[in-house]
JSON list of C-alpha atoms in Angstrom, two decimals:
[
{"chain": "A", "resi": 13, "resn": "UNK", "atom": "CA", "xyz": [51.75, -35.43, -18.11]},
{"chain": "A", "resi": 14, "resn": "UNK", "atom": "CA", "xyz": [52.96, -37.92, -15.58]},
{"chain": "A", "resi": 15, "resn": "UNK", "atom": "CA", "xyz": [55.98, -39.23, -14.42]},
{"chain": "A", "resi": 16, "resn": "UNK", "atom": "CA", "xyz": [57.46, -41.08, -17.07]},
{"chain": "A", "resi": 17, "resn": "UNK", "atom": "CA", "xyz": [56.13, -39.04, -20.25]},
{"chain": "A", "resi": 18, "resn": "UNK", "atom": "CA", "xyz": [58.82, -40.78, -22.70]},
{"chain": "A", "resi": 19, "resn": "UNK", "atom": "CA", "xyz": [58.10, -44.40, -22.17]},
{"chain": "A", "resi": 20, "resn": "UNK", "atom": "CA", "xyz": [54.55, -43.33, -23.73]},
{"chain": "A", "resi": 21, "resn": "UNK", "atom": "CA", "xyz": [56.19, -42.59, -27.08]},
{"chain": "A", "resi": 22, "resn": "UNK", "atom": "CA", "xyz": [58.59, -44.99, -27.08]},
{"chain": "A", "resi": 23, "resn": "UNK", "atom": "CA", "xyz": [56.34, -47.63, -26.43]},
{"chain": "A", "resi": 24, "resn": "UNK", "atom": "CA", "xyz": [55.51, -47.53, -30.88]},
{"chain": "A", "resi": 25, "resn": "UNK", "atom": "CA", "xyz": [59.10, -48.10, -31.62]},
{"chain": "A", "resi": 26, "resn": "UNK", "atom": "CA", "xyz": [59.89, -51.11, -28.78]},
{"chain": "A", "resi": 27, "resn": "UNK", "atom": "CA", "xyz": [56.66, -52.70, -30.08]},
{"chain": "A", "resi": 28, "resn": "UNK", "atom": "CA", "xyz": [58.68, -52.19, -33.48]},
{"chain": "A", "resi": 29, "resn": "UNK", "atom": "CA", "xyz": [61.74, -53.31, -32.47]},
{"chain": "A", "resi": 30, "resn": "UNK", "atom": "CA", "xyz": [60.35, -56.61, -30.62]},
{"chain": "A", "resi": 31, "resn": "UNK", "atom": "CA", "xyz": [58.51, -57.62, -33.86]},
{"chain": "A", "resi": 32, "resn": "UNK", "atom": "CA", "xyz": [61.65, -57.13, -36.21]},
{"chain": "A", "resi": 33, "resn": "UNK", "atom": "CA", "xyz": [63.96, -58.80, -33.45]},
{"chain": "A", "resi": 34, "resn": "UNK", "atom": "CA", "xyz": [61.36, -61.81, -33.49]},
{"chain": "A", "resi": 35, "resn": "UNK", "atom": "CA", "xyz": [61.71, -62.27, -37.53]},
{"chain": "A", "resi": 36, "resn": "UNK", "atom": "CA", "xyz": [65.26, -62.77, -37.09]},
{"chain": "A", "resi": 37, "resn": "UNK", "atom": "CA", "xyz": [65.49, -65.08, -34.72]},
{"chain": "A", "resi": 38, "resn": "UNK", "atom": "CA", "xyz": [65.73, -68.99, -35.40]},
{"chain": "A", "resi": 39, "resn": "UNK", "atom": "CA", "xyz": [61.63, -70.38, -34.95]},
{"chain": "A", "resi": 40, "resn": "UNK", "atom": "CA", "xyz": [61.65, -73.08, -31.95]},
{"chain": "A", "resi": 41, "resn": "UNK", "atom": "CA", "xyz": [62.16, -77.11, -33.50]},
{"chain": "A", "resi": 42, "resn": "UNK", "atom": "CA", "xyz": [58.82, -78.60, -33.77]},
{"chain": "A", "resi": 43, "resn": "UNK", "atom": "CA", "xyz": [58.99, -81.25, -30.68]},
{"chain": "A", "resi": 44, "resn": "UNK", "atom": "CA", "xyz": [58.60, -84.96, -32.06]},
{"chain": "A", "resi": 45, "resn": "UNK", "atom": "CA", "xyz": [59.14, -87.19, -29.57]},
{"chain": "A", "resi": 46, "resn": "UNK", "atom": "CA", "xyz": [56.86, -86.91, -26.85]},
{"chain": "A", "resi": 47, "resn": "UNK", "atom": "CA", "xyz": [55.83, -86.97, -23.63]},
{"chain": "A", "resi": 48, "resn": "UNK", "atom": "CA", "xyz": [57.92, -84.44, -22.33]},
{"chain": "A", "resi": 49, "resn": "UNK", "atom": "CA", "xyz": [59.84, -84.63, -18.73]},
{"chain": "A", "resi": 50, "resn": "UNK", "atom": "CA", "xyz": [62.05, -82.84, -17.03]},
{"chain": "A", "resi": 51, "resn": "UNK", "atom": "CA", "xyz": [65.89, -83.57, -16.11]},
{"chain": "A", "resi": 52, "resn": "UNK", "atom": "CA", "xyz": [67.00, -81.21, -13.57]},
{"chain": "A", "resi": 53, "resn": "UNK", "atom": "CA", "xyz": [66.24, -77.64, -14.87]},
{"chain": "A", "resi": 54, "resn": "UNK", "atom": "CA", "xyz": [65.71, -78.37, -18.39]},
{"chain": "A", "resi": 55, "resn": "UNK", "atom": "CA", "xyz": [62.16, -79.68, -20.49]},
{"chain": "A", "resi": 56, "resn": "UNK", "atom": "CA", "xyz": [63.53, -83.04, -22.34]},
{"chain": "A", "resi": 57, "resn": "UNK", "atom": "CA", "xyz": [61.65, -84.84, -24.85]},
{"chain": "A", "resi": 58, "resn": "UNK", "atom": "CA", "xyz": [61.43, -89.05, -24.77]},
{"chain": "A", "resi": 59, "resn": "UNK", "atom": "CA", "xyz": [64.91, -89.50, -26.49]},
{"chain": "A", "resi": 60, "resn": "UNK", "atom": "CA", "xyz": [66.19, -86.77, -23.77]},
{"chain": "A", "resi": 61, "resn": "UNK", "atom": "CA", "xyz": [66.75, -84.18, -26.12]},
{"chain": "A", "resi": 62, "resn": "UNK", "atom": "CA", "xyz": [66.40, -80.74, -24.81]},
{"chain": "A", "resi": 63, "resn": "UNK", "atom": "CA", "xyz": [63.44, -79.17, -25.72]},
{"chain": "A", "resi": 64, "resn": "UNK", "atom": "CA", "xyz": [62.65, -75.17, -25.85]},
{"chain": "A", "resi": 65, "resn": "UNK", "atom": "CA", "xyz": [59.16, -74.02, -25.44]},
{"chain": "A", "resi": 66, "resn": "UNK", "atom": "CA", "xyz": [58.05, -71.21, -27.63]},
{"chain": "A", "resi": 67, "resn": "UNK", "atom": "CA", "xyz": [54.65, -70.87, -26.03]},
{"chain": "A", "resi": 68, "resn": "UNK", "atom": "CA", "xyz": [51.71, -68.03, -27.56]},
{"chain": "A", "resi": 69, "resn": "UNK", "atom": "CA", "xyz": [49.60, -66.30, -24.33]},
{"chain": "A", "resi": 70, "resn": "UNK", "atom": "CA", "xyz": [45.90, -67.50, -25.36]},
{"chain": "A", "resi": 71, "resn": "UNK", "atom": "CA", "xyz": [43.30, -65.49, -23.36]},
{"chain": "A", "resi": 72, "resn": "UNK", "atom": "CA", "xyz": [40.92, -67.42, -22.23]},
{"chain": "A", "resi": 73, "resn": "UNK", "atom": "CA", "xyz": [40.47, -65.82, -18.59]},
{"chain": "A", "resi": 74, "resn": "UNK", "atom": "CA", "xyz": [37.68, -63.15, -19.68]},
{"chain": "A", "resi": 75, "resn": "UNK", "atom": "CA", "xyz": [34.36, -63.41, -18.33]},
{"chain": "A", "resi": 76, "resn": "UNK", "atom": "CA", "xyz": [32.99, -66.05, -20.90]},
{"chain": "A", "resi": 77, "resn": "UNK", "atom": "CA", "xyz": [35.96, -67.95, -19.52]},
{"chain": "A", "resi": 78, "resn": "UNK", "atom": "CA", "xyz": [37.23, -69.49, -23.17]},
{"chain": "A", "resi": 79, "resn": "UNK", "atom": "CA", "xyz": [39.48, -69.24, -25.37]},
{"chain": "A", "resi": 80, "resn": "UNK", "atom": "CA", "xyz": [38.91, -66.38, -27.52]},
{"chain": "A", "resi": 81, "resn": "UNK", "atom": "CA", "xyz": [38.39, -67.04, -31.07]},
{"chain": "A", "resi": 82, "resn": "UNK", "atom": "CA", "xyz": [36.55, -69.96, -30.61]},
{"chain": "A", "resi": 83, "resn": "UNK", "atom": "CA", "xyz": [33.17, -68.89, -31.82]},
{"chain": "A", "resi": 84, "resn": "UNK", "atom": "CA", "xyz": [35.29, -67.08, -35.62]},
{"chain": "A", "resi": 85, "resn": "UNK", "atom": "CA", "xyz": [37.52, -69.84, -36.26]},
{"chain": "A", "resi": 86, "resn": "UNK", "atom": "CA", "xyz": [37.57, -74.25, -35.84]},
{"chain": "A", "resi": 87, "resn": "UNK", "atom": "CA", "xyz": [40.38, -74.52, -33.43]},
{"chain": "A", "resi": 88, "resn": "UNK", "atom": "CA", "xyz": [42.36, -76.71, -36.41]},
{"chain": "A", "resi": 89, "resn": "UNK", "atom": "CA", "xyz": [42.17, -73.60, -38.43]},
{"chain": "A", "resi": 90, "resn": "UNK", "atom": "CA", "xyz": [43.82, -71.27, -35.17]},
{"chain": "A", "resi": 91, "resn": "UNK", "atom": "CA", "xyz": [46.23, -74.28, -34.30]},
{"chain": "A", "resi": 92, "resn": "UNK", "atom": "CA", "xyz": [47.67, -74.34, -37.16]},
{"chain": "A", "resi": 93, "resn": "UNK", "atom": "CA", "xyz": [48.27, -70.21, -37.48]},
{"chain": "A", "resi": 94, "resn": "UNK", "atom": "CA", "xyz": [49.98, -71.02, -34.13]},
{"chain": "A", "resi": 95, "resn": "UNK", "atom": "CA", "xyz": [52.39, -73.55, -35.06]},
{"chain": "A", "resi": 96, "resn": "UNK", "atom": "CA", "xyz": [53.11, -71.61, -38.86]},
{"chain": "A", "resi": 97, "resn": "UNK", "atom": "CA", "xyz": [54.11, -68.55, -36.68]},
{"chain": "A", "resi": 98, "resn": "UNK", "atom": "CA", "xyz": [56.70, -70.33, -34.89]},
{"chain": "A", "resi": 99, "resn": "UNK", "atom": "CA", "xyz": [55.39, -71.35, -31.83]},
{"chain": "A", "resi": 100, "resn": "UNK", "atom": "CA", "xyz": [55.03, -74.89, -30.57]},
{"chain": "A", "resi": 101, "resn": "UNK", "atom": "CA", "xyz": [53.07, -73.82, -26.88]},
{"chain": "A", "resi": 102, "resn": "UNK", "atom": "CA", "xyz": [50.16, -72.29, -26.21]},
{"chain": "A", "resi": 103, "resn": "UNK", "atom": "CA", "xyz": [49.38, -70.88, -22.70]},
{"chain": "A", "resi": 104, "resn": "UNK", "atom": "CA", "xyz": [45.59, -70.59, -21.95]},
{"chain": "A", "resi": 105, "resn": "UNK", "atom": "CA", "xyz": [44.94, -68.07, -19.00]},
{"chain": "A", "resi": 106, "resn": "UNK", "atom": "CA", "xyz": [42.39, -69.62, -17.23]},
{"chain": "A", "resi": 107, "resn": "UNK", "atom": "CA", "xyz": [40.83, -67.86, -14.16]},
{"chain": "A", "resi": 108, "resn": "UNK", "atom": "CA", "xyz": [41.07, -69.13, -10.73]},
{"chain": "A", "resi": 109, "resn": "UNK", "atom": "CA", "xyz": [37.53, -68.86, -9.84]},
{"chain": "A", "resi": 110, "resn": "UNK", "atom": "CA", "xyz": [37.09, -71.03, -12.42]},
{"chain": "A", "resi": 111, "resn": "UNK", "atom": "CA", "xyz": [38.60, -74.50, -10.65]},
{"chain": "A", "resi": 112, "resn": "UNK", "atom": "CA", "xyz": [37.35, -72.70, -7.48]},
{"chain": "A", "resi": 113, "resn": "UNK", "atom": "CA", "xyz": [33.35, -71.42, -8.24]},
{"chain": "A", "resi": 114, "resn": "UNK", "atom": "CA", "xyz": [31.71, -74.94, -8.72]},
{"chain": "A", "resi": 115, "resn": "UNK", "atom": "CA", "xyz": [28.36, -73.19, -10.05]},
{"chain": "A", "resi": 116, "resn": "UNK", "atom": "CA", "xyz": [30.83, -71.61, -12.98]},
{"chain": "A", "resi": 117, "resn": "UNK", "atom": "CA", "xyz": [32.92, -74.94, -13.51]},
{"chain": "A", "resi": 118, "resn": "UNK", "atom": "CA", "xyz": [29.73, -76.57, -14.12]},
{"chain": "A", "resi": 119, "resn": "UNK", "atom": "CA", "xyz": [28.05, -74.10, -16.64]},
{"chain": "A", "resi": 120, "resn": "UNK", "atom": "CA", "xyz": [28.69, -75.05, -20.43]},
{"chain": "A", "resi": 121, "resn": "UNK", "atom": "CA", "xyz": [30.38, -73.07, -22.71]},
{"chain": "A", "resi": 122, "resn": "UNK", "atom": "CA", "xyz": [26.90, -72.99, -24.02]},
{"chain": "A", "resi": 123, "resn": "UNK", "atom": "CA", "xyz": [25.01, -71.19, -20.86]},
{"chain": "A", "resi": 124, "resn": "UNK", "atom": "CA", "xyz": [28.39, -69.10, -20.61]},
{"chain": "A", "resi": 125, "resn": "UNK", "atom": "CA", "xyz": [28.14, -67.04, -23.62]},
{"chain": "A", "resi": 126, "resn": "UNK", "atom": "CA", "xyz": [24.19, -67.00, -23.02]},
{"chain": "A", "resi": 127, "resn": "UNK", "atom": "CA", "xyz": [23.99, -65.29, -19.68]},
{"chain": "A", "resi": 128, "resn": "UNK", "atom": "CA", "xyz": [26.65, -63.23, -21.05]},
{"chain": "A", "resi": 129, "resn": "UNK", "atom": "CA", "xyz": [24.28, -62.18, -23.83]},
{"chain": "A", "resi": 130, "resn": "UNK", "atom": "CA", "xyz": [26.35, -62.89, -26.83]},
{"chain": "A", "resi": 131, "resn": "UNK", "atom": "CA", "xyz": [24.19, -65.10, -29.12]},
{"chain": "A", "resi": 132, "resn": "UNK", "atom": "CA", "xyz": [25.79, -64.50, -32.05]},
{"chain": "A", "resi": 133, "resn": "UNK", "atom": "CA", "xyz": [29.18, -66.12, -30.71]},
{"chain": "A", "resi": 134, "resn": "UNK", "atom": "CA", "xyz": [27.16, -69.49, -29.41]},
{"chain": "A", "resi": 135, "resn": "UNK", "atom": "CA", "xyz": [25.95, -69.56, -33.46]},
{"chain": "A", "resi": 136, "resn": "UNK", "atom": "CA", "xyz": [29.80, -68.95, -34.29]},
{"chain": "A", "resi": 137, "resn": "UNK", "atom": "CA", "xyz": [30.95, -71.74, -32.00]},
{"chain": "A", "resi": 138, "resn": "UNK", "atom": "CA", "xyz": [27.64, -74.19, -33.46]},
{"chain": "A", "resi": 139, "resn": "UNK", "atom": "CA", "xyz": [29.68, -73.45, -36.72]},
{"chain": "A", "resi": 140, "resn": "UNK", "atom": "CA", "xyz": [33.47, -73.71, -36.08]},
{"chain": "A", "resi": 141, "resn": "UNK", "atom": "CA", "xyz": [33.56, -75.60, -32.50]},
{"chain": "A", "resi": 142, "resn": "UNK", "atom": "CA", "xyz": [30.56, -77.52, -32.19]},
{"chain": "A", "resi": 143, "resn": "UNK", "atom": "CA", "xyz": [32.45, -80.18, -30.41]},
{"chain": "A", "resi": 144, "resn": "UNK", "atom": "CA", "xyz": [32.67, -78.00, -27.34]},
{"chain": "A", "resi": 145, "resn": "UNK", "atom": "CA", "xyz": [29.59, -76.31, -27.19]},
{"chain": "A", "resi": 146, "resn": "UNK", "atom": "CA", "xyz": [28.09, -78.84, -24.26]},
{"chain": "A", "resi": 147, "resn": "UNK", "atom": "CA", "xyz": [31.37, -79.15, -22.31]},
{"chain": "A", "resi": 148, "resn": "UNK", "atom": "CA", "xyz": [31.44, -77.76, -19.44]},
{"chain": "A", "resi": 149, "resn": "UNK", "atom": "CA", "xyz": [34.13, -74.72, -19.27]},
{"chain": "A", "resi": 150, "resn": "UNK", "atom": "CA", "xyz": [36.48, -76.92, -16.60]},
{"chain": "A", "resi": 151, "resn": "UNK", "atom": "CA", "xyz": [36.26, -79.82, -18.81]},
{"chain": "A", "resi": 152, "resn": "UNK", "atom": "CA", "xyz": [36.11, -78.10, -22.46]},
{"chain": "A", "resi": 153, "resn": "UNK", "atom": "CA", "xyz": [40.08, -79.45, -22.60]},
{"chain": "A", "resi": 154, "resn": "UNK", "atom": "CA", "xyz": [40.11, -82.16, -20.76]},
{"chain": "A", "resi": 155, "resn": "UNK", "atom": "CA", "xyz": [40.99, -84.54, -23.15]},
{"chain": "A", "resi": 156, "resn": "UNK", "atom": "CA", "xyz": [43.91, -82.65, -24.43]},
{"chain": "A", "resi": 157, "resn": "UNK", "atom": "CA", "xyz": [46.60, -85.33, -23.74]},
{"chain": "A", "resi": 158, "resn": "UNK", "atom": "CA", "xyz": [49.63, -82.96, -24.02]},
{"chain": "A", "resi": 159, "resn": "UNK", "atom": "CA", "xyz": [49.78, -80.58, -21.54]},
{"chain": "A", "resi": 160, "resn": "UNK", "atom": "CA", "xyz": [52.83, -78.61, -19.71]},
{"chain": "A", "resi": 161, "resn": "UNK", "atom": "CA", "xyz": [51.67, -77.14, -16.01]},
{"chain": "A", "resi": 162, "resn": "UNK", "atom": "CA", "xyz": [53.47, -73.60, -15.67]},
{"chain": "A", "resi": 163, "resn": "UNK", "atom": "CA", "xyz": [53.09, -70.40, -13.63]},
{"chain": "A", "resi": 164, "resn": "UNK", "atom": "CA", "xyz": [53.96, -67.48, -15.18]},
{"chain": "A", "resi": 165, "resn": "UNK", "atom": "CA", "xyz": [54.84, -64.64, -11.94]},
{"chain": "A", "resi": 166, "resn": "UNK", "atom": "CA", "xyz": [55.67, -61.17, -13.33]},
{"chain": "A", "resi": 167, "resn": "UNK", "atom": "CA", "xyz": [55.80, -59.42, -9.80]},
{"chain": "A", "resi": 168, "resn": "UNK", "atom": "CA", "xyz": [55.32, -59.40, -6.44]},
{"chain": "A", "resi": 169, "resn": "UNK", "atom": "CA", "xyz": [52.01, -58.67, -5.27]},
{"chain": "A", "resi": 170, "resn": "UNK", "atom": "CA", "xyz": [50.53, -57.45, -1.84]},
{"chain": "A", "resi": 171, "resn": "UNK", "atom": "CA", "xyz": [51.35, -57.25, 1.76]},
{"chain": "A", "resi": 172, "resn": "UNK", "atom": "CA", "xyz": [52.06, -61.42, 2.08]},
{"chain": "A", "resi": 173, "resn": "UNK", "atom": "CA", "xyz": [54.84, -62.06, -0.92]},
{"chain": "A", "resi": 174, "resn": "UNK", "atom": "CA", "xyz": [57.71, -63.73, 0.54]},
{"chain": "A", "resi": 175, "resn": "UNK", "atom": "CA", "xyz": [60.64, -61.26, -1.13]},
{"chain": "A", "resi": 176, "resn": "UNK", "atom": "CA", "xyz": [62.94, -64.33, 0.01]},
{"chain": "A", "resi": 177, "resn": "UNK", "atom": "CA", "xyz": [61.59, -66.85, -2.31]},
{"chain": "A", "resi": 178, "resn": "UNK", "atom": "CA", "xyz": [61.02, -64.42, -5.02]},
{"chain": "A", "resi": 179, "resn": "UNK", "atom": "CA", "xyz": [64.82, -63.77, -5.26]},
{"chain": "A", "resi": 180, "resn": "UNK", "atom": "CA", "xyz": [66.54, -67.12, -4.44]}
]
């Protein structure tokens, strides 16, 4: 069956045990006093405060390369699920080709879901998102005026990782 047969069926009960550990701890403060900085390792808020990012993974690195939920929801309406489940971060996975495939950066979210063939999901977004509809996908964002720059490196990858930095 493989090498490590019991991970398989314990994977139900850790999924479990992550969600019940997750009620009981304290939800993140909501942050009030912004812009955020940083002083020396820690995220601060304006009055210095330390802050504590509770951040939600939002994929949005699929090949219609936005957020997903977009074209079923008004972003309000998913914002707001976001911040009553705790969280005060959200982490959009955009794709590298993305900032690096000027033909794609260019396309709208429009064109996207088009030559994708998913009509129905341009109507949803003419519905719920209709602000975003024209933007391009680099610039469907841009004028978010909060946002925190992080990388997020699970594990090392390939012949050309540098081990050294990856354990200092």
């Amino acid at each position: 069956m493989g090498k490590f047969p019991y991970v398989v069926s314990l994977l139900p009960f850790l999924s479990l045990t992550v969600i019940f550990l997750s009620a009981t701890i304290a939800p993140p403060q909501p942050v009030a006093a912004l812009p955020l900085s940083t002083d020396s390792r820690w995220i601060v808020d304006e009055t210095g405060q330390r802050v504590k990012l509770a951040c939600v993974n939002w994929a949005a690195h699929l090949d219609a390369v936005v957020a997903e939920g977009l074209s079923k929801q008004p972003i309000d309406s998913i914002s707001k699920k976001i911040v009553s489940m705790g969280f005060n971060c959200v982490r959009l996975t955009s794709p590298l080709f993305l900032a690096t495939n000027d033909s794609l950066a260019n396309t709208t979210v429009r064109h996207s879901f088009r030559n994708l063939g998913l009509i129905e999901s341009i109507a949803g977004f003419q519905a719920n998102n209709p602000s975003i509809i024209y933007h391009s996908l680099i610039s469907a964002f841009q004028g978010t005026p909060y946002v925190v720059g992080m990388s997020l490196r699970n594990e090392l990858r390939g012949r050309k990782e540098n081990a050294n930095d990856w354990y200092r």
